[in-house]
Amino acid sequence: MIKFGTDGYRAIIGKDFTFEIVEKIAQAQAESLKERKAKKVVVGYDTRFLSEDFAFTVAEVFSSNGFEVVVSKGSCTTPALSYAVKHLQADEGVMITASHNGYKYNGYKIKGGYGGPATVEIIKDVESKIDKTPVLKGKKDFQILDFTSNYLEKLKSYFDYSIFRQKEIKLIHDPMFATSIGLFNRLLEDTFVDVIEINHFKDPYFGGHHPEPIDKNLSLLKAKVVATEADLGIANDGDSDRVGAVSESGEFISTQILYALLLLHTVRNRKFKGSVVKTVSTTYLADRIAKKEGLPIHKTPVGFKYVADIMLKETVAFGGEESGGYGFGFHIPERDGILSGMLLLEMVMLYGKPITEIIKDMFKEFGEAHYKREDLKVEGSQGLDLVKSLRDKDIKEFAGLKVKEKDTTDGVKLIFEDDSWLLFRASGTEPVLRIYAETPSLKTTENLINEAKKLI
């Protein structure tokens, strides 16, 4: 059974991600679009094994179904594909990518005409049509366009470039062997920002790591920042809709802290107002900042598609999730790791101080926040069963902390009296239990995680 997850369909190449399966998904999407009288589709792809071939297979199916089809000239990022959908006034888009997953995987993401993740309704409709009609092939009538250049010009339009010419600054960029190679160089040419790239050649094995910009995968970036006395390190995942960051001291900056920094920068320095959107696994600093700035806040299940859905319905200043994917109301309703990196750089230039000092200032104003997540492999339905039992229990205290609220939006989240929280989420597709915690003290956070693991 072909089932989409929180962000598209992903599977192992040659096993559950084959040309036959991709053709079936494309045909189902074509049928869904035909019912809505749609006419135009754009297709992009990342740097993985066979991504280009899968993309042209998708293009052939849509072309054979009578659609106007535009395909990316070379690999591109997911935000560039999403921008192309809106910029070219297409009805929908397809991005062939498995994002941050390992090299064995590939995936199929559907994008709406507004330039963001397809709605839950669209995904369900496509799933319901898989294998219902024969796959049409044989017609290869499509246009090839450079999506990346138009996307970069759009990003440039958001900035006053004099900020990047005030003083010399050094940025280390880690594209993780994937789609963001060379993009910061192009965005920051003719400025005083010295961009140094590492892992900047296309490698479908991603250097032996998952192309996910988390602490354990960024050892070289951290070392390079320290060795070259750089001001900031930026990393992007396989399709560049996520961002990771390293401070001038070579320390990985939590994605929760990045959420808070980018939120503050958007509403306070850029003065872009609107609501704030966070997923259930995102920092309590979001609530505190929104309250102080007088902004409404929405909380959603995990998955940027839920954030994007609110961005389509009202003016949202900033929205994101703990995975390092952030969206901005002045841009398209899509996670954008390149724009996020540029905004972090702009913030450092604006304040004229190291990012560690900016974080300290934020902690003084809103309180400290220390976050940790662990993904535990469990037996069978053990994770799902634990979450169900916690949902049914009346829990007044956990690990010595008094529970003030239990949130069952997505999994079970225990919220304590000081805003600290502990979240249990079981994967619906694999035997994994995810445990998240955030408190004002790293020691307390680790204790919460350890006590939670005892329940398994």
Coordinates of C-alpha atoms in Angstrom, one line a residue:
M1 CA 0.0 0.0 0.0
I2 CA 1.4 3.4 -1.0
K3 CA 0.9 5.8 1.9
F4 CA 2.2 9.4 2.3
G5 CA 3.8 10.5 5.5
T6 CA 4.1 13.9 7.2
D7 CA 5.9 15.2 4.1
G8 CA 5.4 13.1 1.0
Y9 CA 6.0 9.4 0.1
R10 CA 9.4 8.0 0.9
A11 CA 10.8 4.5 0.5
I12 CA 14.0 2.5 -0.3
I13 CA 15.0 2.8 -4.0
G14 CA 14.5 -0.4 -5.9
K15 CA 12.3 -1.9 -3.1
D16 CA 9.2 0.3 -2.5
F17 CA 10.4 3.3 -4.6
T18 CA 10.5 2.1 -8.2
F19 CA 9.7 3.5 -11.6
E20 CA 6.5 1.5 -11.5
I21 CA 5.4 3.0 -8.2
V22 CA 6.4 6.5 -9.2
E23 CA 4.3 6.2 -12.4
K24 CA 1.3 5.0 -10.3
I25 CA 1.6 8.0 -7.9
A26 CA 1.9 10.4 -10.9
Q27 CA -1.1 8.9 -12.6
A28 CA -3.2 9.2 -9.4
Q29 CA -2.1 12.8 -9.0
A30 CA -3.0 13.5 -12.7
E31 CA -6.4 12.0 -12.1
S32 CA -6.9 14.2 -9.0
L33 CA -5.8 17.3 -11.0
K34 CA -8.1 16.5 -13.9
E35 CA -11.1 16.4 -11.6
R36 CA -10.1 20.0 -10.6
K37 CA -9.7 21.1 -14.2
A38 CA -6.0 21.7 -13.7
K39 CA -3.7 22.1 -16.7
K40 CA -0.1 22.8 -15.6
V41 CA 2.5 20.9 -13.5
V42 CA 6.1 21.6 -12.6
V43 CA 8.6 19.0 -11.6
G44 CA 11.9 19.3 -9.7
Y45 CA 14.4 16.8 -8.3
D46 CA 17.4 16.6 -5.9
T47 CA 20.9 15.0 -6.3
R48 CA 20.0 11.5 -5.2
F49 CA 20.4 8.2 -7.2
L50 CA 18.1 8.3 -10.2
S51 CA 16.2 11.4 -9.0
E52 CA 16.5 13.0 -12.5
D53 CA 15.3 9.8 -14.1
F54 CA 12.3 9.6 -11.7
A55 CA 11.5 13.2 -12.4
F56 CA 11.4 12.7 -16.2
T57 CA 9.3 9.6 -15.7
V58 CA 6.8 11.8 -13.7
A59 CA 6.9 14.4 -16.5
E60 CA 6.2 11.8 -19.1
V61 CA 3.1 10.6 -17.2
F62 CA 1.7 14.1 -16.8
S63 CA 2.5 15.0 -20.5
S64 CA 0.7 11.8 -21.6
N65 CA -2.3 12.9 -19.6
G66 CA -2.5 16.2 -21.5
F67 CA -0.8 18.5 -19.0
E68 CA 1.6 21.4 -19.7
V69 CA 4.7 20.2 -18.0
V70 CA 7.8 22.2 -16.9
V71 CA 10.9 20.4 -15.5
S72 CA 13.8 21.9 -13.7
K73 CA 17.0 22.3 -15.6
G74 CA 19.3 20.3 -13.3
S75 CA 18.7 19.5 -9.7
C76 CA 17.1 22.1 -7.4
T77 CA 16.1 22.7 -3.8
T78 CA 12.6 22.1 -2.6
P79 CA 11.9 25.8 -1.9
A80 CA 13.1 26.6 -5.4
L81 CA 10.6 24.1 -6.8
S82 CA 7.8 25.4 -4.6
Y83 CA 8.6 29.0 -5.7
A84 CA 8.5 27.8 -9.3
V85 CA 5.0 26.4 -8.9
K86 CA 3.7 29.8 -7.8
H87 CA 5.9 31.9 -10.0
L88 CA 5.0 29.9 -13.1
Q89 CA 1.3 29.8 -12.1
A90 CA 1.2 26.0 -12.2
D91 CA -1.6 24.1 -10.6
E92 CA 0.7 21.7 -8.7
G93 CA 4.3 20.6 -8.4
V94 CA 6.2 17.4 -7.8
M95 CA 9.6 17.3 -6.0
I96 CA 11.5 14.0 -6.3
T97 CA 13.5 14.0 -3.0
A98 CA 13.8 12.0 0.3
S99 CA 14.9 15.2 2.0
H100 CA 17.1 14.3 5.0
N101 CA 16.8 10.5 4.7
G102 CA 19.8 8.3 3.9
Y103 CA 21.1 7.6 0.5
K104 CA 19.0 4.4 0.1
Y105 CA 15.8 6.4 0.0
N106 CA 14.0 8.6 -2.4
G107 CA 10.6 10.3 -2.3
Y108 CA 7.7 12.1 -3.9
K109 CA 6.5 15.4 -2.6
I110 CA 3.4 17.2 -3.9
K111 CA 3.3 21.0 -3.8
G112 CA 0.2 23.1 -4.1
G113 CA -0.2 26.0 -6.6
Y114 CA 0.3 28.5 -3.8
G115 CA 4.0 27.3 -3.4
G116 CA 3.8 25.0 -0.3
P117 CA 3.0 21.5 0.8
A118 CA -0.2 19.9 -0.6
T119 CA -3.1 20.0 1.8
V120 CA -4.2 16.9 3.7
E121 CA -7.3 16.7 1.5
I122 CA -5.2 16.7 -1.7
I123 CA -2.9 14.0 -0.4
K124 CA -5.9 11.8 0.7
D125 CA -7.4 12.2 -2.8
V126 CA -4.2 11.2 -4.6
E127 CA -3.8 8.2 -2.3
S128 CA -7.4 7.1 -3.0
K129 CA -6.8 7.1 -6.8
I130 CA -3.6 5.0 -6.8
D131 CA -4.0 1.9 -9.0
K132 CA -7.5 3.0 -10.0
T133 CA -6.7 3.9 -13.6
P134 CA -4.0 2.6 -16.1
V135 CA -0.8 4.6 -16.3
L136 CA -0.5 6.7 -19.4
K137 CA 2.9 7.0 -21.0
G138 CA 4.6 7.7 -24.4
K139 CA 4.3 11.4 -24.7
K140 CA 7.4 13.5 -23.7
D141 CA 6.3 17.1 -24.4
F142 CA 7.7 19.3 -21.7
Q143 CA 9.7 22.5 -21.2
I144 CA 13.0 22.7 -19.3
L145 CA 13.6 25.8 -17.2
D146 CA 16.1 27.0 -14.7
F147 CA 14.2 27.2 -11.4
T148 CA 17.1 28.2 -9.2
S149 CA 18.1 31.6 -10.7
N150 CA 14.5 33.0 -10.4
Y151 CA 14.3 31.7 -6.9
L152 CA 17.6 33.3 -5.9
E153 CA 16.6 36.6 -7.4
K154 CA 13.4 36.5 -5.3
L155 CA 15.5 35.8 -2.1
K156 CA 17.8 38.7 -2.9
S157 CA 14.7 41.0 -3.2
Y158 CA 14.0 40.5 0.5
F159 CA 17.3 42.1 1.7
D160 CA 18.9 45.5 1.9
Y161 CA 22.3 44.3 0.7
S162 CA 24.1 47.2 2.4
I163 CA 23.9 45.1 5.6
F164 CA 26.2 42.6 4.1
R165 CA 28.8 45.3 3.1
Q166 CA 29.2 46.9 6.6
K167 CA 32.2 44.8 7.7
E168 CA 34.0 41.6 6.7
I169 CA 32.5 38.5 8.1
K170 CA 33.2 34.8 7.5
L171 CA 30.5 32.2 6.8
I172 CA 31.1 28.5 6.5
H173 CA 28.4 26.7 4.5
D174 CA 27.9 22.9 4.5
P175 CA 25.5 21.9 1.7
M176 CA 26.0 18.2 2.8
F177 CA 26.9 17.2 -0.7
A178 CA 23.4 18.1 -2.0
T179 CA 21.1 20.7 -3.5
S180 CA 22.4 23.9 -1.8
I181 CA 25.9 23.7 -3.3
G182 CA 27.0 27.1 -4.4
L183 CA 23.8 29.0 -3.4
F184 CA 25.2 31.1 -0.6
N185 CA 28.2 32.1 -2.9
R186 CA 25.7 33.2 -5.5
L187 CA 23.5 35.1 -2.9
L188 CA 26.5 36.8 -1.3
E189 CA 28.7 37.7 -4.2
D190 CA 29.8 41.3 -4.3
T191 CA 29.5 41.6 -0.5
F192 CA 31.9 41.6 2.4
V193 CA 30.8 38.1 3.4
D194 CA 33.6 35.5 2.8
V195 CA 31.7 32.3 2.1
I196 CA 33.7 29.1 2.5
E197 CA 32.0 25.8 1.5
I198 CA 32.7 22.3 2.7
N199 CA 31.3 19.1 1.4
H200 CA 30.5 21.0 -1.8
F201 CA 30.5 18.4 -4.5
K202 CA 27.5 16.2 -5.4
D203 CA 27.7 12.8 -3.7
P204 CA 24.6 10.6 -3.7
Y205 CA 26.1 8.8 -0.7
F206 CA 26.2 12.1 1.2
G207 CA 29.6 11.4 2.6
G208 CA 28.3 8.3 4.4
H209 CA 26.0 10.4 6.6
H210 CA 22.3 11.2 6.5
P211 CA 22.0 14.7 4.8
E212 CA 20.3 16.0 8.0
P213 CA 21.8 19.1 9.6
I214 CA 21.8 17.9 13.2
D215 CA 24.6 17.9 15.7
K216 CA 26.0 14.5 15.1
N217 CA 26.3 15.0 11.4
L218 CA 28.1 18.4 11.5
S219 CA 31.5 17.5 13.1
L220 CA 33.4 19.0 10.1
L221 CA 31.4 22.2 10.1
K222 CA 32.0 22.7 13.8
A223 CA 35.7 22.1 13.4
K224 CA 36.0 24.3 10.3
V225 CA 34.2 27.2 12.1
V226 CA 36.7 27.1 14.9
A227 CA 39.8 26.5 12.8
T228 CA 39.0 29.4 10.5
E229 CA 37.7 31.7 13.2
A230 CA 34.5 32.0 11.3
D231 CA 31.5 34.0 12.6
L232 CA 28.8 31.5 11.7
G233 CA 28.3 28.0 10.2
I234 CA 25.2 27.1 8.2
A235 CA 24.2 23.7 7.0
N236 CA 21.3 22.6 4.8
D237 CA 19.7 19.2 4.4
G238 CA 19.4 17.1 1.2
D239 CA 16.6 19.2 -0.4
S240 CA 17.5 22.5 1.5
D241 CA 14.1 23.1 3.2
R242 CA 15.8 22.7 6.6
V243 CA 18.7 24.6 8.2
G244 CA 21.2 23.8 10.9
A245 CA 23.6 26.3 12.5
V246 CA 26.9 26.4 14.4
S247 CA 28.0 29.3 16.6
E248 CA 31.4 31.1 16.3
S249 CA 32.6 28.9 19.2
G250 CA 31.9 25.8 17.2
E251 CA 28.8 24.8 19.1
F252 CA 25.7 23.4 17.4
I253 CA 22.7 25.7 18.0
S254 CA 19.5 23.8 18.8
T255 CA 16.8 24.0 16.1
Q256 CA 14.5 25.2 18.9
I257 CA 16.7 28.1 19.6
L258 CA 16.9 28.9 15.9
Y259 CA 13.1 28.9 15.8
A260 CA 13.0 31.5 18.6
L261 CA 15.8 33.6 17.1
L262 CA 14.2 33.7 13.6
L263 CA 10.8 34.5 15.1
L264 CA 12.3 37.4 17.1
H265 CA 14.2 38.7 14.1
T266 CA 11.1 38.5 11.9
V267 CA 8.7 40.3 14.1
R268 CA 11.0 42.7 16.0
N269 CA 13.7 43.7 13.6
R270 CA 11.9 43.2 10.3
K271 CA 8.6 44.3 11.9
F272 CA 6.6 41.7 10.0
K273 CA 3.4 41.2 12.0
G274 CA 0.9 38.4 12.0
S275 CA 0.2 35.2 13.9
V276 CA 2.8 32.6 15.0
V277 CA 2.5 28.9 14.2
K278 CA 4.3 26.1 16.0
T279 CA 4.0 22.4 16.0
V280 CA 3.4 20.5 19.3
S281 CA 7.1 19.6 19.6
T282 CA 8.3 23.2 19.3
T283 CA 9.9 25.4 22.1
Y284 CA 7.9 27.2 24.8
L285 CA 10.0 30.3 23.9
A286 CA 7.6 30.7 20.9
D287 CA 4.7 31.2 23.3
R288 CA 6.6 33.7 25.5
I289 CA 7.8 35.7 22.5
A290 CA 4.3 35.8 20.9
K291 CA 2.8 36.9 24.2
K292 CA 5.3 39.7 24.7
E293 CA 4.9 40.9 21.1
G294 CA 1.1 40.7 21.3
L295 CA 0.8 38.1 18.6
P296 CA -1.7 35.2 18.4
I297 CA -0.2 31.8 18.4
H298 CA -1.5 28.5 16.8
K299 CA -0.3 25.0 17.7
T300 CA -0.5 22.1 15.2
P301 CA 0.4 18.5 14.9
V302 CA 3.9 17.7 13.7
G303 CA 4.4 18.3 10.0
F304 CA 4.9 21.6 8.1
K305 CA 1.8 20.9 6.0
Y306 CA -0.3 21.9 9.1
V307 CA 1.7 25.1 9.5
A308 CA 1.3 25.9 5.8
D309 CA -2.4 25.3 6.0
I310 CA -2.7 28.2 8.5
M311 CA -0.4 30.3 6.4
L312 CA -3.0 30.0 3.6
K313 CA -5.8 31.1 5.8
E314 CA -4.4 34.2 7.5
T315 CA -1.4 36.5 7.8
V316 CA 1.3 34.5 9.6
A317 CA 4.5 36.2 10.6
F318 CA 6.5 33.1 11.2
G319 CA 5.8 29.4 11.5
G320 CA 8.0 26.3 11.9
E321 CA 8.8 23.0 13.7
E322 CA 11.6 21.5 15.8
S323 CA 13.1 19.7 12.8
G324 CA 14.8 23.0 11.6
G325 CA 12.1 23.8 9.0
Y326 CA 10.9 27.4 9.1
G327 CA 8.5 29.5 7.0
F328 CA 8.0 33.3 6.7
G329 CA 4.9 35.2 6.0
F330 CA 6.6 37.5 3.5
H331 CA 7.7 34.5 1.4
I332 CA 5.9 31.4 0.1
P333 CA 4.1 29.0 2.6
E334 CA 7.1 26.6 2.6
R335 CA 10.0 25.7 4.7
D336 CA 13.1 27.4 3.4
G337 CA 16.5 26.5 4.7
I338 CA 18.4 28.9 2.4
L339 CA 16.3 31.9 3.4
S340 CA 16.6 30.9 7.0
G341 CA 20.4 30.9 6.8
M342 CA 20.4 34.3 5.1
L343 CA 18.2 35.7 7.9
L344 CA 20.5 34.3 10.6
L345 CA 23.4 36.0 8.8
E346 CA 21.5 39.3 8.6
M347 CA 20.7 39.1 12.3
V348 CA 24.3 38.6 13.2
M349 CA 25.3 41.6 11.0
L350 CA 22.5 43.7 12.4
Y351 CA 23.4 43.2 16.1
G352 CA 27.1 43.4 15.4
K353 CA 27.8 40.7 18.0
P354 CA 28.4 36.9 18.1
I355 CA 25.4 34.7 17.8
T356 CA 26.2 33.2 21.3
E357 CA 25.7 36.7 22.8
I358 CA 22.4 37.2 20.9
I359 CA 21.2 33.9 22.4
K360 CA 22.3 35.0 25.9
D361 CA 20.3 38.2 25.5
M362 CA 17.3 36.3 24.4
F363 CA 17.6 33.9 27.4
K364 CA 17.8 36.9 29.8
E365 CA 14.6 38.3 28.3
F366 CA 12.5 35.1 27.9
G367 CA 14.2 32.5 30.1
E368 CA 16.5 29.6 29.3
A369 CA 15.4 26.6 27.3
H370 CA 17.3 23.4 26.9
Y371 CA 15.9 20.8 24.5
K372 CA 16.6 17.1 23.8
R373 CA 15.0 14.4 21.7
E374 CA 15.6 10.7 21.5
D375 CA 14.2 8.2 19.0
L376 CA 14.0 4.8 20.5
K377 CA 13.5 1.6 18.5
V378 CA 10.7 -0.5 20.1
E379 CA 9.1 -3.9 19.6
G380 CA 6.1 -4.0 17.3
S381 CA 3.3 -1.7 18.5
Q382 CA 5.0 -1.0 21.9
G383 CA 5.4 2.7 21.2
L384 CA 1.8 3.1 20.0
D385 CA 0.5 1.1 23.0
L386 CA 2.5 3.3 25.5
V387 CA 1.2 6.6 23.9
K388 CA -2.4 5.2 24.1
S389 CA -2.0 4.2 27.8
L390 CA -0.6 7.7 28.6
R391 CA -3.5 9.3 26.8
D392 CA -6.0 7.4 29.0
K393 CA -4.2 8.0 32.3
D394 CA -4.8 10.9 34.6
I395 CA -1.2 12.1 35.2
K396 CA -0.7 14.7 37.9
E397 CA 3.1 14.4 38.3
F398 CA 6.1 13.1 36.4
A399 CA 9.7 12.9 37.5
G400 CA 9.0 15.3 40.4
L401 CA 7.3 17.9 38.2
K402 CA 3.7 18.9 38.5
V403 CA 1.6 18.5 35.4
K404 CA -0.6 21.5 34.6
E405 CA -1.9 20.3 31.2
K406 CA -1.9 17.2 29.0
D407 CA -2.0 17.9 25.2
T408 CA -3.0 15.1 22.9
T409 CA -2.8 17.0 19.6
D410 CA -0.1 14.6 18.3
G411 CA 1.0 12.0 20.8
V412 CA 0.9 12.8 24.5
K413 CA 2.5 16.0 25.7
L414 CA 2.8 16.7 29.5
I415 CA 3.2 20.4 30.2
F416 CA 4.5 21.3 33.6
E417 CA 4.0 24.4 35.8
D418 CA 7.1 26.2 34.7
D419 CA 6.3 25.6 30.9
S420 CA 8.7 22.6 30.8
W421 CA 7.3 19.8 28.7
L422 CA 7.7 16.1 27.8
L423 CA 6.3 14.6 24.6
F424 CA 5.8 11.0 23.6
R425 CA 5.1 10.4 19.8
A426 CA 5.0 6.9 18.2
S427 CA 5.8 6.6 14.5
G428 CA 2.9 5.2 12.5
T429 CA 5.2 3.7 9.9
E430 CA 8.1 2.2 11.8
P431 CA 8.7 0.7 15.3
V432 CA 10.1 4.0 16.8
L433 CA 9.0 6.0 19.8
R434 CA 10.1 9.6 19.9
I435 CA 10.6 11.3 23.2
Y436 CA 11.1 15.1 23.4
A437 CA 11.7 17.3 26.4
E438 CA 12.5 21.0 27.1
T439 CA 13.2 22.6 30.4
P440 CA 15.1 25.6 31.7
S441 CA 18.0 23.3 32.8
L442 CA 19.9 20.8 30.7
K443 CA 20.2 18.5 33.7
T444 CA 16.4 18.5 34.2
T445 CA 15.8 17.9 30.5
E446 CA 18.1 14.9 30.6
N447 CA 16.5 13.6 33.7
L448 CA 13.0 13.9 32.1
I449 CA 14.2 11.9 29.1
N450 CA 15.8 9.2 31.3
E451 CA 12.7 8.8 33.4
A452 CA 10.5 8.7 30.2
K453 CA 12.7 5.9 28.8
K454 CA 12.0 3.8 31.9
L455 CA 8.4 3.5 30.7
I456 CA 9.4 1.3 27.8

